[in-house]
Coordinates of C-alpha atoms (C1' of nucleotides) in Angstrom, one line a residue:
Chain P
X1030 CA -2.0 -13.1 -24.6
X1031 CA -0.2 -11.2 -21.8
X1032 CA -1.8 -11.8 -18.4
X1033 CA -0.5 -10.0 -15.3
X1034 CA -1.9 -9.7 -11.8
X1035 CA -1.7 -7.9 -8.5
X1036 CA -2.1 -10.1 -5.5
X1037 CA -2.3 -8.3 -2.1
X1038 CA -3.0 -9.9 1.2
X1039 CA -5.8 -8.0 2.9
X1040 CA -4.0 -7.2 6.1
X1041 CA -3.9 -3.4 5.7
X1042 CA -4.2 -0.5 3.3
X1043 CA -2.7 -0.3 -0.2
X1044 CA 0.9 0.7 0.2
X1045 CA 2.6 3.1 -2.1
X1046 CA 5.2 0.5 -3.1
X1047 CA 2.4 -2.0 -3.8
X1048 CA 0.7 0.5 -6.0
X1049 CA 3.9 0.8 -8.0
X1050 CA 4.3 -2.9 -8.7
X1051 CA 0.5 -3.0 -9.5
X1052 CA 1.1 -0.1 -11.9
X1053 CA 3.9 -1.9 -13.6
X1054 CA 1.8 -5.0 -14.0
X1055 CA -1.2 -3.0 -15.1
X1056 CA 0.8 -1.1 -17.7
X1057 CA 2.4 -4.3 -19.0
X1058 CA -1.1 -5.8 -19.6
X1059 CA -2.5 -2.6 -21.1
X1060 CA 0.5 -2.2 -23.4
X1061 CA 0.0 -5.7 -24.8
X1062 CA -3.8 -5.4 -24.8
X1063 CA -3.8 -8.3 -22.3
X1064 CA -5.5 -8.8 -19.0
X1065 CA -4.7 -7.5 -15.5
X1066 CA -6.2 -9.7 -12.8
X1067 CA -6.7 -9.0 -9.1
X1068 CA -6.4 -11.8 -6.5
X1069 CA -6.8 -11.4 -2.8
X1070 CA -4.4 -13.6 -0.9
X1071 CA -6.5 -14.4 2.2
X1072 CA -5.4 -17.9 3.2
X1073 CA -4.4 -16.6 6.6
X1074 CA -7.8 -16.3 8.2
X1075 CA -6.5 -14.8 11.4
X1076 CA -5.0 -11.8 9.8
X1077 CA -7.5 -10.9 7.0
X1078 CA -10.0 -8.2 7.3
X1079 CA -12.9 -7.1 5.1
X1080 CA -12.0 -3.5 5.7
X1081 CA -8.5 -4.0 4.4
X1082 CA -9.8 -5.6 1.2
X1083 CA -12.3 -2.8 0.6
X1084 CA -9.6 -0.2 1.2
X1085 CA -7.4 -1.8 -1.4
X1086 CA -10.2 -2.0 -3.9
X1087 CA -11.1 1.7 -3.2
X1088 CA -7.5 2.8 -3.8
X1089 CA -7.5 1.0 -7.2
X1090 CA -10.7 2.8 -8.0
X1091 CA -9.3 6.2 -7.1
X1092 CA -6.2 5.8 -9.3
X1093 CA -8.3 4.5 -12.1
X1094 CA -6.6 1.1 -12.5
X1095 CA -9.3 -1.3 -13.4
X1096 CA -8.8 -5.1 -13.3
X1097 CA -10.2 -7.6 -15.7
X1098 CA -12.7 -10.2 -14.6
X1099 CA -13.9 -11.0 -11.1
X1100 CA -11.6 -10.6 -8.1
X1101 CA -10.2 -14.0 -7.1
X1102 CA -10.3 -14.9 -3.4
X1103 CA -8.0 -17.7 -2.4
X1104 CA -10.1 -18.4 0.7
X1105 CA -12.8 -19.6 -1.7
X1106 CA -10.5 -22.0 -3.5
X1107 CA -9.4 -24.3 -0.7
X1108 CA -11.1 -27.3 -2.3
X1109 CA -9.0 -26.8 -5.4
X1110 CA -5.8 -26.6 -3.4
X1111 CA -6.8 -29.7 -1.5
X1112 CA -7.1 -31.6 -4.8
X1113 CA -3.6 -30.7 -5.8
X1114 CA -2.2 -31.7 -2.3
X1115 CA -3.9 -35.1 -2.6
X1116 CA -2.5 -35.5 -6.1
X1117 CA 1.1 -34.7 -5.0
X1118 CA 0.7 -37.1 -2.0
X1119 CA -0.5 -39.8 -4.2
X1120 CA 2.3 -39.3 -6.7
X1121 CA 4.8 -39.4 -4.0
X1122 CA 5.9 -35.8 -4.7
X1123 CA 4.8 -34.7 -1.2
X1124 CA 4.7 -36.4 2.1
X1125 CA 3.4 -36.1 5.6
X1126 CA 5.8 -34.8 8.2
X1127 CA 5.2 -35.6 11.9
X1128 CA 7.8 -33.3 13.3
X1129 CA 6.4 -31.2 16.1
X1130 CA 6.8 -27.5 16.3
X1131 CA 9.1 -28.0 19.3
X1132 CA 11.3 -30.4 17.4
X1133 CA 11.5 -28.1 14.5
X1134 CA 12.5 -25.2 16.8
X1135 CA 15.2 -27.3 18.4
X1136 CA 16.6 -28.2 15.0
X1137 CA 16.7 -24.6 14.0
X1138 CA 18.5 -23.6 17.1
X1139 CA 21.0 -26.3 16.6
X1140 CA 21.7 -25.2 13.1
X1141 CA 22.0 -21.6 14.2
X1142 CA 24.5 -22.5 16.8
X1143 CA 26.6 -24.2 14.1
X1144 CA 26.1 -21.0 12.0
X1145 CA 24.4 -23.1 9.3
X1146 CA 21.5 -22.2 7.2
X1147 CA 18.3 -23.1 9.0
X1148 CA 16.4 -25.7 7.0
X1149 CA 14.2 -28.7 7.4
X1150 CA 16.4 -31.8 7.4
X1151 CA 14.0 -34.0 5.4
X1152 CA 13.7 -36.6 8.2
X1153 CA 10.2 -37.7 7.1
X1154 CA 10.9 -37.5 3.4
X1155 CA 11.1 -41.3 3.0
X1156 CA 9.5 -42.3 6.3
X1157 CA 7.6 -45.6 6.2
X1158 CA 7.4 -46.4 9.9
X1159 CA 4.6 -45.9 12.4
X1160 CA 3.9 -42.2 12.9
X1161 CA 4.2 -40.8 16.4
X1162 CA 1.0 -40.5 18.5
X1163 CA -0.8 -37.2 18.9
X1164 CA 0.8 -35.3 16.1
X1165 CA -1.2 -33.8 13.2
X1166 CA 1.2 -33.9 10.3
X1167 CA 2.0 -31.1 7.9
X1168 CA 2.4 -31.8 4.2
X1169 CA 5.8 -31.1 2.8
X1170 CA 6.8 -31.0 -0.9
X1171 CA 9.8 -32.9 -2.2
X1172 CA 12.2 -30.2 -3.4
X1173 CA 15.3 -31.3 -5.5
X1174 CA 18.2 -32.1 -3.2
X1175 CA 21.0 -31.3 -5.6
X1176 CA 21.7 -29.1 -8.6
X1177 CA 20.4 -25.6 -9.3
X1178 CA 17.0 -24.1 -9.6
X1179 CA 17.4 -21.6 -12.4
X1180 CA 15.1 -19.0 -13.9
X1181 CA 15.5 -15.9 -15.9
X1182 CA 14.3 -12.8 -14.2
X1183 CA 13.3 -10.0 -16.5
X1184 CA 14.9 -7.4 -14.1
X1185 CA 17.7 -9.2 -12.4
X1186 CA 18.8 -11.5 -15.2
X1187 CA 19.9 -15.1 -14.9
X1188 CA 19.2 -16.5 -11.4
X1189 CA 20.7 -19.7 -10.2
X1190 CA 19.8 -20.8 -6.7
X1191 CA 21.4 -23.9 -5.2
X1192 CA 18.8 -26.6 -4.5
X1193 CA 20.3 -26.9 -1.0
X1194 CA 18.9 -23.4 -0.4
X1195 CA 15.4 -24.7 -0.8
X1196 CA 14.2 -27.3 1.7
X1197 CA 11.1 -29.5 1.7
X1198 CA 8.8 -26.6 2.6
X1199 CA 5.3 -27.0 4.1
X1200 CA 2.5 -26.9 1.5
X1201 CA -0.3 -27.7 4.0
X1202 CA -0.5 -26.8 7.6
X1203 CA -1.4 -29.3 10.3
X1204 CA -5.0 -28.1 10.1
X1205 CA -5.0 -28.8 6.4
X1206 CA -4.9 -25.1 5.2
X1207 CA -2.5 -24.6 2.3
X1208 CA 0.4 -22.2 2.5
X1209 CA 1.4 -19.2 0.5
X1210 CA 4.0 -20.5 -1.9
X1211 CA 1.9 -23.4 -2.8
X1212 CA -1.3 -21.6 -3.6
X1213 CA 0.4 -18.7 -5.4
X1214 CA 2.0 -21.1 -7.9
X1215 CA -1.2 -22.9 -8.4
X1216 CA -3.3 -19.7 -8.9
X1217 CA -0.7 -18.0 -11.1
X1218 CA -0.7 -21.1 -13.3
X1219 CA -4.4 -21.6 -13.3
X1220 CA -5.2 -17.9 -13.9
X1221 CA -3.0 -18.1 -16.9
X1222 CA -0.3 -15.6 -15.8
X1223 CA 2.3 -15.0 -18.4
X1224 CA 4.2 -12.3 -16.5
X1225 CA 4.6 -12.1 -12.7
X1226 CA 5.8 -8.7 -11.7
X1227 CA 6.3 -8.3 -7.9
X1228 CA 8.6 -6.8 -5.3
X1229 CA 12.0 -8.3 -5.0
X1230 CA 11.2 -9.4 -1.5
X1231 CA 9.6 -12.3 -3.3
X1232 CA 12.8 -13.2 -5.1
X1233 CA 13.5 -16.1 -2.7
X1234 CA 9.9 -17.4 -3.1
X1235 CA 10.4 -17.9 -6.7
X1236 CA 12.6 -21.1 -6.5
X1237 CA 10.0 -22.5 -4.1
X1238 CA 7.2 -21.8 -6.4
X1239 CA 9.2 -23.3 -9.3
X1240 CA 9.3 -26.5 -7.3
X1241 CA 5.5 -26.4 -7.2
X1242 CA 5.2 -25.6 -10.9
X1243 CA 7.4 -28.5 -11.7
X1244 CA 5.7 -31.0 -9.4
X1245 CA 2.3 -30.1 -10.9
X1246 CA 3.6 -29.9 -14.5
X1247 CA 2.6 -26.2 -14.9
X1248 CA 4.2 -23.8 -17.3
X1249 CA 6.5 -21.3 -15.6
X1250 CA 5.7 -17.7 -16.3
X1251 CA 8.2 -14.8 -16.8
X1252 CA 9.3 -13.2 -13.5
X1253 CA 10.1 -9.6 -12.9
X1254 CA 11.4 -8.7 -9.4
X1255 CA 11.2 -5.0 -8.8
X1256 CA 13.5 -3.4 -6.2
X1257 CA 12.0 -1.8 -3.2
X1258 CA 11.2 1.9 -2.7
X1259 CA 13.2 3.3 0.2
X1260 CA 12.8 6.5 2.1
X1261 CA 14.9 9.6 1.5
X1262 CA 17.6 8.2 3.7
X1263 CA 17.7 5.0 1.7
X1264 CA 16.1 3.0 4.5
X1265 CA 13.0 0.9 4.3
X1266 CA 9.9 3.0 3.8
X1267 CA 7.9 3.1 7.0
X1268 CA 4.9 5.0 8.4
X1269 CA 7.3 7.4 10.0
X1270 CA 8.4 8.6 6.6
X1271 CA 5.0 10.1 6.0
X1272 CA 2.2 8.8 3.8
X1273 CA 2.5 5.2 2.8
X1274 CA -1.2 4.6 2.4
X1275 CA -2.2 5.4 -1.2
X1276 CA -5.5 7.0 0.0
X1277 CA -3.5 9.5 2.1
X1278 CA -2.5 11.1 -1.1
X1279 CA -6.1 11.7 -2.0
X1280 CA -6.7 13.5 1.3
X1281 CA -3.5 15.5 0.9
X1282 CA -4.8 16.9 -2.4
X1283 CA -2.8 14.9 -4.9
X1284 CA -4.2 14.0 -8.3
X1285 CA -4.0 10.3 -9.2
X1286 CA -2.3 11.0 -12.5
X1287 CA 0.4 12.9 -10.6
X1288 CA 0.9 10.0 -8.2
X1289 CA 1.1 7.5 -11.0
X1290 CA 3.5 9.6 -13.0
X1291 CA 5.7 9.9 -10.0
X1292 CA 5.6 6.2 -9.3
X1293 CA 6.2 5.1 -12.9
X1294 CA 9.5 7.1 -12.9
X1295 CA 10.6 5.3 -9.8
X1296 CA 12.6 2.5 -11.2
X1297 CA 11.6 3.0 -14.8
X1298 CA 12.4 5.7 -17.4
X1299 CA 12.1 6.5 -21.0
X1300 CA 15.0 8.6 -22.0
X1301 CA 14.7 12.1 -20.6
X1302 CA 10.9 12.2 -20.5
X1303 CA 9.5 13.2 -17.1
X1304 CA 5.8 13.8 -17.9
X1305 CA 3.8 10.8 -18.9
X1306 CA 0.0 10.8 -19.4
X1307 CA -1.6 7.4 -18.7
X1308 CA -1.9 6.8 -22.4
X1309 CA 1.8 7.5 -23.0
X1310 CA 2.8 5.2 -20.1
X1311 CA 0.8 2.4 -21.7
X1312 CA 2.4 2.9 -25.1
X1313 CA 5.9 3.3 -23.8
X1314 CA 6.1 1.0 -20.8
X1315 CA 8.2 -2.2 -21.1
X1316 CA 9.0 -4.2 -18.0
X1317 CA 12.4 -5.0 -19.5
X1318 CA 13.4 -1.4 -18.8
X1319 CA 12.8 -1.7 -15.1
X1320 CA 15.9 -0.8 -13.1
X1321 CA 17.8 -3.2 -11.0
X1322 CA 18.5 -0.8 -8.1
X1323 CA 16.2 0.4 -5.4
X1324 CA 15.0 4.0 -5.5
X1325 CA 14.3 6.5 -2.8
X1326 CA 11.0 8.2 -2.2
X1327 CA 11.3 11.9 -2.7
X1328 CA 8.3 14.3 -2.1
X1329 CA 9.7 17.2 -4.1
X1330 CA 9.2 15.6 -7.5
X1331 CA 5.7 14.4 -6.6
X1332 CA 4.8 17.9 -5.6
X1333 CA 6.2 19.3 -8.8
X1334 CA 4.3 16.8 -10.9
X1335 CA 1.1 17.5 -8.9
X1336 CA 1.4 21.2 -9.6
X1337 CA 1.9 20.5 -13.2
X1338 CA -1.2 18.4 -13.4
X1339 CA -3.3 21.0 -11.5
X1340 CA -2.2 23.7 -13.9
X1341 CA -3.2 21.7 -16.9
X1342 CA -6.5 20.5 -15.6
X1343 CA -9.7 21.9 -17.1
X1344 CA -11.4 24.3 -14.6
X1345 CA -14.7 22.5 -14.5
X1346 CA -12.9 19.3 -13.4
X1347 CA -10.9 21.1 -10.8
X1348 CA -14.1 22.6 -9.4
X1349 CA -15.5 19.1 -8.9
X1350 CA -12.2 17.8 -7.3
X1351 CA -12.2 20.8 -4.9
X1352 CA -15.5 19.9 -3.3
X1353 CA -14.1 17.5 -0.8
X1354 CA -11.7 20.2 0.2
X1355 CA -14.4 22.6 1.4
X1356 CA -14.6 24.7 -1.7
X1357 CA -17.7 24.5 -3.8
X1358 CA -17.3 26.8 -6.8
X1359 CA -18.9 24.5 -9.4
X1360 CA -21.8 26.9 -9.7
X1361 CA -19.8 30.1 -9.3
X1362 CA -20.4 32.5 -12.2
X1363 CA -16.7 33.5 -12.2
X1364 CA -15.5 29.9 -12.1
X1365 CA -13.0 30.2 -15.0
X1366 CA -11.6 33.5 -13.8
X1367 CA -11.3 32.2 -10.3
X1368 CA -9.4 29.1 -11.2
X1369 CA -7.2 30.8 -13.8
X1370 CA -6.2 33.2 -11.2
X1371 CA -5.3 30.6 -8.5
X1372 CA -4.4 27.3 -10.1
X1373 CA -0.7 28.2 -10.6
X1374 CA -0.4 29.0 -6.9
X1375 CA -1.5 25.6 -5.5
X1376 CA 0.8 22.6 -5.6
X1377 CA -2.0 20.5 -4.1
X1378 CA -5.8 20.7 -4.0
X1379 CA -5.5 21.7 -0.4
X1380 CA -3.3 24.6 -1.3
X1381 CA -5.5 25.5 -4.2
X1382 CA -8.5 25.5 -1.9
X1383 CA -6.7 27.9 0.4
X1384 CA -5.9 30.2 -2.4
X1385 CA -9.5 30.3 -3.5
X1386 CA -10.7 31.0 0.0
X1387 CA -8.2 33.8 0.3
X1388 CA -10.1 35.6 -2.5
X1389 CA -13.7 34.5 -1.7
X1390 CA -13.6 35.3 2.0
X1391 CA -13.1 38.8 3.1
X1392 CA -10.0 39.2 5.2
X1393 CA -10.8 38.9 9.0
X1394 CA -7.5 40.5 9.8
X1395 CA -4.6 42.1 8.0
X1396 CA -1.1 40.7 8.1
X1397 CA 0.7 43.0 10.5
X1398 CA 3.8 43.5 8.4
X1399 CA 1.9 44.0 5.2
X1400 CA -0.5 46.4 6.7
X1401 CA 2.3 48.5 8.3
X1402 CA 4.0 48.8 4.9
X1403 CA 0.9 49.3 2.8
X1404 CA -1.4 51.4 5.0
X1405 CA 0.9 54.4 5.4
X1406 CA 1.2 57.9 4.1
X1407 CA -1.5 58.8 1.7
X1408 CA -2.8 55.2 1.3
X1409 CA -6.1 56.0 3.1
X1410 CA -6.8 58.8 0.7
X1411 CA -5.9 56.9 -2.4
X1412 CA -8.1 54.0 -1.3
X1413 CA -11.0 56.3 -0.7
X1414 CA -10.6 57.9 -4.1
X1415 CA -10.3 54.5 -5.8
X1416 CA -13.4 53.2 -4.2
X1417 CA -15.2 56.3 -5.2
X1418 CA -14.0 55.9 -8.8
X1419 CA -15.2 52.4 -8.9
X1420 CA -18.7 53.5 -7.7
X1421 CA -18.9 56.2 -10.3
X1422 CA -17.3 54.4 -13.2
X1423 CA -19.4 55.0 -16.3
X1424 CA -18.4 51.9 -18.2
X1425 CA -19.2 48.3 -17.4
X1426 CA -17.0 46.5 -14.9
X1427 CA -16.8 42.8 -15.7
X1428 CA -13.4 41.8 -16.9
X1429 CA -9.9 42.2 -15.4
X1430 CA -9.2 44.8 -18.1
X1431 CA -12.1 46.9 -17.0
X1432 CA -10.7 47.1 -13.5
X1433 CA -7.2 47.7 -14.9
X1434 CA -8.5 50.8 -16.6
X1435 CA -9.7 52.1 -13.3
X1436 CA -6.2 51.5 -11.8
X1437 CA -4.6 53.2 -14.7
X1438 CA -6.8 56.2 -14.2
X1439 CA -6.0 56.7 -10.6
X1440 CA -2.3 56.3 -11.3
X1441 CA -2.5 58.9 -14.0
X1442 CA -4.7 61.4 -12.1
X1443 CA -2.7 61.3 -9.0
X1444 CA 0.7 60.9 -10.8
X1445 CA 1.7 58.0 -8.6
X1446 CA 3.3 54.6 -9.2
X1447 CA 1.3 51.5 -9.4
X1448 CA 2.6 50.3 -6.1
X1449 CA 1.0 53.3 -4.3
X1450 CA -2.4 51.9 -5.1
X1451 CA -1.5 48.3 -5.7
X1452 CA -0.1 47.6 -2.2
X1453 CA -2.8 49.1 -0.1
X1454 CA -5.5 47.7 -2.4
X1455 CA -4.0 44.2 -2.1
X1456 CA -3.9 44.3 1.6
X1457 CA -7.4 45.6 1.8
X1458 CA -8.8 42.9 -0.4
X1459 CA -6.7 39.9 0.7
X1460 CA -5.2 40.8 4.0
X1461 CA -1.7 40.1 2.8
X1462 CA 0.9 41.1 0.3
X1463 CA 0.9 38.0 -1.8
X1464 CA -1.6 36.4 -4.2
X1465 CA -3.2 36.6 -7.5
X1466 CA -3.3 39.7 -9.8
X1467 CA -5.4 42.7 -8.5
X1468 CA -7.3 43.0 -11.8
X1469 CA -8.4 39.4 -11.6
X1470 CA -9.3 39.5 -8.0
X1471 CA -11.5 42.6 -8.4
X1472 CA -13.2 41.1 -11.5
X1473 CA -14.0 38.0 -9.5
X1474 CA -15.3 40.0 -6.5
X1475 CA -17.2 42.6 -8.5
X1476 CA -17.3 46.3 -7.8
X1477 CA -19.6 46.1 -4.8
X1478 CA -17.6 43.6 -2.8
X1479 CA -14.3 45.4 -3.8
X1480 CA -15.6 48.7 -2.5
X1481 CA -17.0 47.0 0.7
X1482 CA -13.6 45.5 1.5
X1483 CA -11.8 48.8 0.8
X1484 CA -14.2 50.6 3.1
X1485 CA -13.5 48.1 5.8
X1486 CA -9.8 48.6 5.4
X1487 CA -10.1 52.4 5.5
X1488 CA -11.9 52.1 8.9
X1489 CA -9.0 49.9 10.1
X1490 CA -6.5 52.5 9.1
X1491 CA -8.3 55.2 11.0
Chain M
rG538 C1' 25.8 -15.7 10.0
rG539 C1' 24.5 -18.5 5.0
rC540 C1' 22.5 -17.3 0.2
rC541 C1' 21.0 -13.6 -3.2
rC542 C1' 20.5 -8.6 -5.2
rC543 C1' 22.1 -3.5 -5.7
rU544 C1' 25.8 1.1 -6.0
rU545 C1' 26.2 7.8 -11.8
rC546 C1' 24.8 15.0 -9.1
rG547 C1' 21.2 15.6 -2.2
rU548 C1' 17.0 12.9 -4.9
rC549 C1' 14.7 10.4 -9.6
rU550 C1' 17.4 9.0 -13.8
rA551 C1' 20.1 8.9 -19.2
rG552 C1' 24.4 6.2 -20.7
rC553 C1' 24.4 -0.1 -23.3
rG554 C1' 33.9 0.5 -24.8
rG555 C1' 35.5 6.6 -27.4
rU556 C1' 30.3 12.0 -24.6
rU557 C1' 33.0 18.8 -22.5
rA558 C1' 29.1 12.3 -18.4
rG559 C1' 22.9 14.5 -20.5
rG560 C1' 17.8 15.6 -18.5
rA561 C1' 14.4 16.4 -14.3
rU562 C1' 13.8 17.9 -9.2
rC563 C1' 15.9 20.6 -5.3
rC564 C1' 18.9 24.9 -4.2
rA565 C1' 21.2 29.7 -5.8
rU566 C1' 21.3 34.0 -9.1
rG567 C1' 19.1 36.9 -13.0
rG568 C1' 14.8 38.3 -16.2
rU569 C1' 9.3 38.7 -16.7
rU570 C1' 5.3 40.1 -13.0
rU571 C1' 2.8 46.8 -9.3
rU572 C1' 3.3 41.6 -5.0
rC573 C1' 3.4 36.2 -4.7
rA574 C1' 3.3 32.2 -7.8
rU575 C1' 3.9 30.7 -12.8
rC576 C1' 7.1 31.1 -16.9
rC577 C1' 12.2 31.9 -19.0
rA578 C1' 17.6 32.0 -18.6
rU579 C1' 22.1 30.8 -16.0
rG580 C1' 24.8 28.3 -12.3
rU581 C1' 26.7 24.7 -8.2
rU582 C1' 26.9 19.3 -7.5
rA583 C1' 27.9 12.6 -9.6
rC584 C1' 30.4 7.6 -12.1
rA585 C1' 31.6 4.1 -3.7
rG586 C1' 37.1 2.5 -3.4
rG587 C1' 41.0 -0.6 -5.4
rA588 C1' 43.1 -3.9 -8.9
rG589 C1' 43.0 -5.8 -13.8
rU590 C1' 41.3 -6.6 -19.4
rU591 C1' 41.8 -2.8 -23.5
rC592 C1' 45.0 1.8 -27.7
rG593 C1' 40.8 3.5 -24.7
rA594 C1' 36.3 1.7 -19.0
rG595 C1' 30.7 4.9 -15.8
rU596 C1' 30.2 0.9 -19.3
rC597 C1' 33.7 -5.8 -19.1
rU598 C1' 36.2 -9.1 -14.9
rC599 C1' 37.8 -9.7 -9.9
rC600 C1' 38.4 -7.9 -4.8
rU601 C1' 36.9 -4.5 -0.9
rA602 C1' 33.4 -1.4 1.4
rG603 C1' 28.4 0.3 2.0
rG604 C1' 23.1 -0.5 1.4
rG605 C1' 19.0 -3.9 0.7
rG606 C1' 16.4 -8.6 0.6
rU607 C1' 15.6 -13.5 2.5
rC608 C1' 16.2 -17.7 5.7
rA609 C1' 7.9 -19.6 9.2
rC610 C1' 2.8 -24.6 10.0
rC611 C1' 3.1 -15.1 7.6
rA612 C1' 1.9 -13.5 3.0

RNA sequence: GGCCCCUUCGUCUAGCGGUUAGGAUCCAUGGUUUUCAUCCAUGUUACAGGAGUUCGAGUCUCCUAGGGGUCACCA
């Protein structure tokens, strides 16, 4: 069975790039009807925070990516790691290193001066003498000293790293706490991971982890290293480039399905298809199709996708989603009409909320340019007659077509073009020259409110 | 600096030795709409550069350039 995972360290919010690798992992598991596990990498007690962990979990909840089983916390598994450290020590596959931090720094400086690769020189690898006083040793693992460490990466292809590139790295600190590459390999193996999908900044950790897998006799999973997401300029994505926190997209009025659709197309594709429902992604996703090259983050496409998903969302659901944006129309009797008239005009929920408020709230002022153009000539008279027609109309006024009939009547009676009534009417009702169709707006407002706004505008003209 | 990875329209990408190099987004123009938006149509723009291999190269090989990653008792 396919088992994938996402393993963030709780040092901050969930990053947009992290969400993409999580999505790839999640899709791979869903596709194979396998399991997607969540593990919190909190071995560095100094940098962890409970808030960060909660923020990450919350982000997952928002996008609707659920994990299987309990969340695994590495901080609760130290006994387990300790067991494996002792085992390796006993088997002679790991050893105590008494080199002080100062000595290590000196060695590194020396190597840098010689323009060599900085690496631990293995001086305690076969040490049998008396250890120096006053130094708490670290534990280092014996990495192969010659040959190649090879693995097949599902994205990058065949990888061959010279053993000389991997030194005897530390698996337990002086205080006994295990280190990242050690615990990741153990947990991935013990949790039964079959496919490890992660950012390619981890590419160089892989040979190290393979050393651990081999030392402990664990089965090596498939690796997929996904290239980074850069900003529009092709540089590393940073906070300066706008939203990098997944939850920022919620507050900016993006739909999770739009964000996921956007992310799945960054580094992955299925022919010419652009729109993928979650179900389609699950059916079609294959990590083998992940691109080798890095991709640039581009807001245009996300905006386009978001507009698409808003347009196609049922009105009742939209009404619920709009609540956090200060628009509560769930109980509005013209809900359907209101959203049908506005949802094609908002690329985000924020914009959609603005569009709705533009209709629901009587204009406090009139756009200067629009008013100048619309409220001229006989506009005042036309508006007055139109209001009067609305008040004396002998048929019911409910639907847009009912109001359209009134407009047709005034146009016919006065032998004027639609613009003559349309423009002043629009500015009277909305305060501006843009927006939804007049028939729809009037039907939403009702005759009384329409007349009231017209009268207010007439006063303004005078 | 060592090692490793990457390079098709501005951006996301299709392409897996033979295509007028396709789609999407953006932008522009036109149509629809009493306005705006939507929608529809049309258009501009790309194989980083150079050598090879081959009848034929975006596709294979090498070199160069550019970009990125990584070199912790962080994860």
